[in-house]
Short mmCIF file of C-alpha atoms in Angstrom, two decimals:
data_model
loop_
_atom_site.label_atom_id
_atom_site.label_comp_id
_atom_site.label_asym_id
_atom_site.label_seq_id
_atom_site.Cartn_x
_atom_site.Cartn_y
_atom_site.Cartn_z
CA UNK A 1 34.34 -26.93 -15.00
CA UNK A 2 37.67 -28.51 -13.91
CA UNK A 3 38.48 -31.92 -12.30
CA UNK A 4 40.55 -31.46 -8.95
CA UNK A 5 41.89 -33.98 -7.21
CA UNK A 6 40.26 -35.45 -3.94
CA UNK A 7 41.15 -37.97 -1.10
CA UNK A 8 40.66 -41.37 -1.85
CA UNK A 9 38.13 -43.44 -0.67
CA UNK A 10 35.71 -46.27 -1.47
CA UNK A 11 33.12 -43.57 -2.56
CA UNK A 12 34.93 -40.87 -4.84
CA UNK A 13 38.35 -40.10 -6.42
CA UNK A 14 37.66 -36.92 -7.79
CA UNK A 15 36.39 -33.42 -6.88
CA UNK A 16 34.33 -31.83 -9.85
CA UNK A 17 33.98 -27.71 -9.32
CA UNK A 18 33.11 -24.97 -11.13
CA UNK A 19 35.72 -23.69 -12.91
CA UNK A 20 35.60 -20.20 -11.41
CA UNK A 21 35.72 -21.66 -7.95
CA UNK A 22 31.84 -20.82 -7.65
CA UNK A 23 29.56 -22.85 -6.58
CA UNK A 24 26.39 -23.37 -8.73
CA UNK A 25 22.67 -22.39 -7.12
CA UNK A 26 21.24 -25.05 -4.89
CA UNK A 27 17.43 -25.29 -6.09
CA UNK A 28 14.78 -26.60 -4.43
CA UNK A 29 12.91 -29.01 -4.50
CA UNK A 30 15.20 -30.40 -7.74
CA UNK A 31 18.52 -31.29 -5.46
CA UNK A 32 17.24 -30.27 -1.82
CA UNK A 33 13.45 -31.01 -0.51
CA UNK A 34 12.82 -27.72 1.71
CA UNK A 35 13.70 -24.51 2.12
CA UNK A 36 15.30 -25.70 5.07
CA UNK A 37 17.27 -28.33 3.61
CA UNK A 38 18.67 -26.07 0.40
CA UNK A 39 19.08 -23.20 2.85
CA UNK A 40 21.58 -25.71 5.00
CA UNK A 41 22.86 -27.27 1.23
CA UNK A 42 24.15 -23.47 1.08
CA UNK A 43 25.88 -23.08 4.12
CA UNK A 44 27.97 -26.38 4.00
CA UNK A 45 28.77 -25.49 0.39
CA UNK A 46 29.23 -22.31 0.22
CA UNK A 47 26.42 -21.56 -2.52
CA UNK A 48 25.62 -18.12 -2.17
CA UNK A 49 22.16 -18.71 -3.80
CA UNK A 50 19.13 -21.07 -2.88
CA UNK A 51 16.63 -21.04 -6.19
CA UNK A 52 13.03 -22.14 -5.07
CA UNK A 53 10.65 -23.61 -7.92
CA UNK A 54 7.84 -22.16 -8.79
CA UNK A 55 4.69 -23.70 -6.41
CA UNK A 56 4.32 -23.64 -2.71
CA UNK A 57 6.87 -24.71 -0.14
CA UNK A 58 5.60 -24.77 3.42
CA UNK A 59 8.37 -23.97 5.71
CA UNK A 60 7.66 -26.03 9.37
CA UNK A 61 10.61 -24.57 11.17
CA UNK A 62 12.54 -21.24 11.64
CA UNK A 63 15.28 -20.62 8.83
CA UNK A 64 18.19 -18.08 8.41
CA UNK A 65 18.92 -16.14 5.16
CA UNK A 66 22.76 -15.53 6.35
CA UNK A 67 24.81 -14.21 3.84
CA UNK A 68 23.29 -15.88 0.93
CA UNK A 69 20.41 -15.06 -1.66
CA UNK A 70 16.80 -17.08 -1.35
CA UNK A 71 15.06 -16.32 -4.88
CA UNK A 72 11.69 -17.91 -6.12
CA UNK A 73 10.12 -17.78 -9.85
CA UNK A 74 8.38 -14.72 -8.80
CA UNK A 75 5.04 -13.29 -6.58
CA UNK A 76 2.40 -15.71 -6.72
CA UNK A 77 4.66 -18.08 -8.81
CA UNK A 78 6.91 -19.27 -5.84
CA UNK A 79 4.80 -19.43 -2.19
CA UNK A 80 6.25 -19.45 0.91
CA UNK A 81 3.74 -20.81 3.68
CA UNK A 82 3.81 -20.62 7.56
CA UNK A 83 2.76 -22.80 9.32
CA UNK A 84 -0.67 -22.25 11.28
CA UNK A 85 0.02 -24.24 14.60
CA UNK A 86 3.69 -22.88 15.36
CA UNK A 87 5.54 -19.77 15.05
CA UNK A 88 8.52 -20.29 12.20
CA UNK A 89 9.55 -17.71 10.76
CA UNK A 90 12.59 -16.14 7.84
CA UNK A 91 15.23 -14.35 9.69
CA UNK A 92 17.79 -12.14 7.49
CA UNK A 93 21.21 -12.19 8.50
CA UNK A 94 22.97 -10.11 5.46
CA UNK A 95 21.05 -11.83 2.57
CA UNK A 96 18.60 -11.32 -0.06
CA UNK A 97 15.18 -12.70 -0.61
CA UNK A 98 13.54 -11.89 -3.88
CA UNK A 99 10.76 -12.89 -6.63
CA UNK A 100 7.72 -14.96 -3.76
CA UNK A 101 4.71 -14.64 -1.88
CA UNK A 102 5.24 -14.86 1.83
CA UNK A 103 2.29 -15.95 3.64
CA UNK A 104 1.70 -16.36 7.26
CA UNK A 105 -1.07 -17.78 9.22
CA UNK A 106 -0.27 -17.09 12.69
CA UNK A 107 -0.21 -13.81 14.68
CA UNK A 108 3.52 -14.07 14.72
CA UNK A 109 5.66 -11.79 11.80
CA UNK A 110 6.76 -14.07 8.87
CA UNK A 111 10.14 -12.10 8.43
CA UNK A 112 12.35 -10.33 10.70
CA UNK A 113 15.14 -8.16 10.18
CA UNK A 114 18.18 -8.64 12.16
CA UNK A 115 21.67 -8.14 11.34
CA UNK A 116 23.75 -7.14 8.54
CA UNK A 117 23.22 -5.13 5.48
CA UNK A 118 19.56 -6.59 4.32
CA UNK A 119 18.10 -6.29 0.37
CA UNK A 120 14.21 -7.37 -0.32
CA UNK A 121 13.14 -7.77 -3.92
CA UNK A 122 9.95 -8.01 -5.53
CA UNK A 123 8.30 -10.04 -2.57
CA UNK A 124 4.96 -10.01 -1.61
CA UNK A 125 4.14 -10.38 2.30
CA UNK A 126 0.40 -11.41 3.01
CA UNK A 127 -1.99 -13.20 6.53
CA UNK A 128 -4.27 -15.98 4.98
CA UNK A 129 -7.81 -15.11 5.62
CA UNK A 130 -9.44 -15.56 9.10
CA UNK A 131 -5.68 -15.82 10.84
CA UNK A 132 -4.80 -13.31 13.24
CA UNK A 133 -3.35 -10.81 11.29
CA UNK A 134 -0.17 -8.92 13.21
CA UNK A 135 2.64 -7.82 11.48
CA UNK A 136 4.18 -8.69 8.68
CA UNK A 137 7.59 -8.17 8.80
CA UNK A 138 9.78 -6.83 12.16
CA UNK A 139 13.18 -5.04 11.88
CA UNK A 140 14.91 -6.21 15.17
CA UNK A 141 18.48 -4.83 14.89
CA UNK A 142 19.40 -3.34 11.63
CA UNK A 143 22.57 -2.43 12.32
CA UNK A 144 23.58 -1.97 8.52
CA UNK A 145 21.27 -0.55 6.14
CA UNK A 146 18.44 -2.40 4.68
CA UNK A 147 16.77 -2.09 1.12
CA UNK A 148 13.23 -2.89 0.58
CA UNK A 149 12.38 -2.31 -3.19
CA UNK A 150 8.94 -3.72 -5.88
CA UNK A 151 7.20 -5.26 -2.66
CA UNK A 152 3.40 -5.49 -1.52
CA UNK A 153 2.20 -5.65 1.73
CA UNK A 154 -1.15 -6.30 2.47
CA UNK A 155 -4.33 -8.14 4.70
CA UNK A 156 -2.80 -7.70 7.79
CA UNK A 157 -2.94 -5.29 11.13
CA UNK A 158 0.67 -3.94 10.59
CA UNK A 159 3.38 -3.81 7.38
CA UNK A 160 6.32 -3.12 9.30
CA UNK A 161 7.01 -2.82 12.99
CA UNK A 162 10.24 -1.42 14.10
CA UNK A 163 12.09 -2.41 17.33
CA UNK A 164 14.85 -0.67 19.00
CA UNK A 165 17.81 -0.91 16.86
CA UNK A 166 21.81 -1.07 17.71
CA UNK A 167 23.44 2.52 17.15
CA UNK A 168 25.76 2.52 13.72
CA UNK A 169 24.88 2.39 10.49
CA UNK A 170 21.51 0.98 10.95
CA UNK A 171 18.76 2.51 8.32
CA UNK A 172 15.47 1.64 6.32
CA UNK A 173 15.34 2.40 2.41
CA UNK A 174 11.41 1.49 1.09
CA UNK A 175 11.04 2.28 -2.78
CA UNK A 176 8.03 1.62 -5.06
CA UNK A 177 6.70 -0.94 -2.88
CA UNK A 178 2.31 -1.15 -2.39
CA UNK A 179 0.62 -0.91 1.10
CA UNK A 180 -3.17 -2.13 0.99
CA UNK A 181 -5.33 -3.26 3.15
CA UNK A 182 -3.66 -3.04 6.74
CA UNK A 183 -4.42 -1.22 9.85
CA UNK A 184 -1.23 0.47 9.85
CA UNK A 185 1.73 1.18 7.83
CA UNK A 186 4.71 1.34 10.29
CA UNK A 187 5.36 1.64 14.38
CA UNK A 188 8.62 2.49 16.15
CA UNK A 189 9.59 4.88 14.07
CA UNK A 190 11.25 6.65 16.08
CA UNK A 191 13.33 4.33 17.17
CA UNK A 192 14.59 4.58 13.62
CA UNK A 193 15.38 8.25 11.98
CA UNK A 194 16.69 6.88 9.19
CA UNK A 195 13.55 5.74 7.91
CA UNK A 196 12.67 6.31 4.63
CA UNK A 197 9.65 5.84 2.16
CA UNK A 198 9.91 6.59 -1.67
CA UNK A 199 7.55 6.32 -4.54
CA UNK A 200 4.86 3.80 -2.48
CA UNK A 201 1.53 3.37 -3.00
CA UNK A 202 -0.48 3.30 0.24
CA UNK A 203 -4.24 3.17 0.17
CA UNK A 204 -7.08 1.26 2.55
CA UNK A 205 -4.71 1.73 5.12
CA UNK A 206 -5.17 3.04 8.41
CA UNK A 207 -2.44 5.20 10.44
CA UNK A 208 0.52 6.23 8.16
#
């Protein structure tokens, strides 16, 4: 760490940083209440990582994983719950999310795919019983690859539906990941050639 100086004011006279000019994880809910509070922490810090304790944070509005990493203490350590009355939902912008359950409870996907080059770790996407299941996760306009790697997807109508996406680079990499229980792997493929599935595990599922 190194002491910097600041402007003065009634309220502070220094500026203490990390010394490599990092700044340190913001983790929730030790320094920041919500998800949507340490996700904002981030942004006006520059933090490239939000660090979410192990239990269940319920997320009651839409938040943005732009250019920074959301990590929890691992599947069914670190829950992420939807709300059942509105539709708010994780949208990745060029991050990372890794290491949590993902849970929705309305018809609406829990995680979309947007922009930017896109890396999912060891996350587990699930509907709570007796909601209207859907899909799980959407990939909207995946412009830059994306990397989907150790997840399970499960109890729902539909894993991963596939929109139209914006010519370039865009592309899906799935590796080792677990499909169970769902009426359907994919849709809109073909909107998306480079589309590929490696080393998954798909059983009790209905159309590939």
């Amino acid at each position: 760490w190194e002491i910097v100086p600041a402007g003065l004011s009634p309220d502070a006279i220094v500026e203490i940083k990390p010394l490599n000019g990092q700044q340190a994880p913001v983790r929730v809910p030790a320094e920041q209440p919500t998800v949507q509070a340490g996700l904002l922490a981030a942004n006006q810090i520059d933090a490239s990582e939000v660090v979410l304790s192990a239990g269940t944070h319920a997320l009651t509005t839409p938040v943005s994983v732009a250019g920074r990493k959301l990590r929890g203490a691992g599947i069914g350590l670190t829950i992420l719950q939807l709300p059942a009355t509105t539709s708010a939902s994780i949208s990745m912008f060029g991050g990372v999310m890794q290491d949590m359950t993902i849970v929705k409870r309305t018809s609406a996907p829990s995680t979309e795919i947007a922009e930017g080059t896109n890396r999912i770790r060891r996350v587990e996407f699930a509907t709570a019983p007796g909601t209207s299941a859907g899909s799980l996760l959407v990939v909207s306009e995946a412009d830059q690859p994306t990397v989907i790697e150790s997840c399970v997807f499960h109890s729902s109508t539909l894993a991963i539906d596939v929109s139209p996406i914006r010519a370039g680079n865009g592309s899906l990499t799935v590796a080792n990941s677990i499909f169970r229980d769902l009426g359907a792997v994919s849709f809109g493929n073909q909107f998306l050639p480079r589309m590929t599935f490696s080393n998954c595990v798909i059983t009790r599922c209905g159309s590939p």
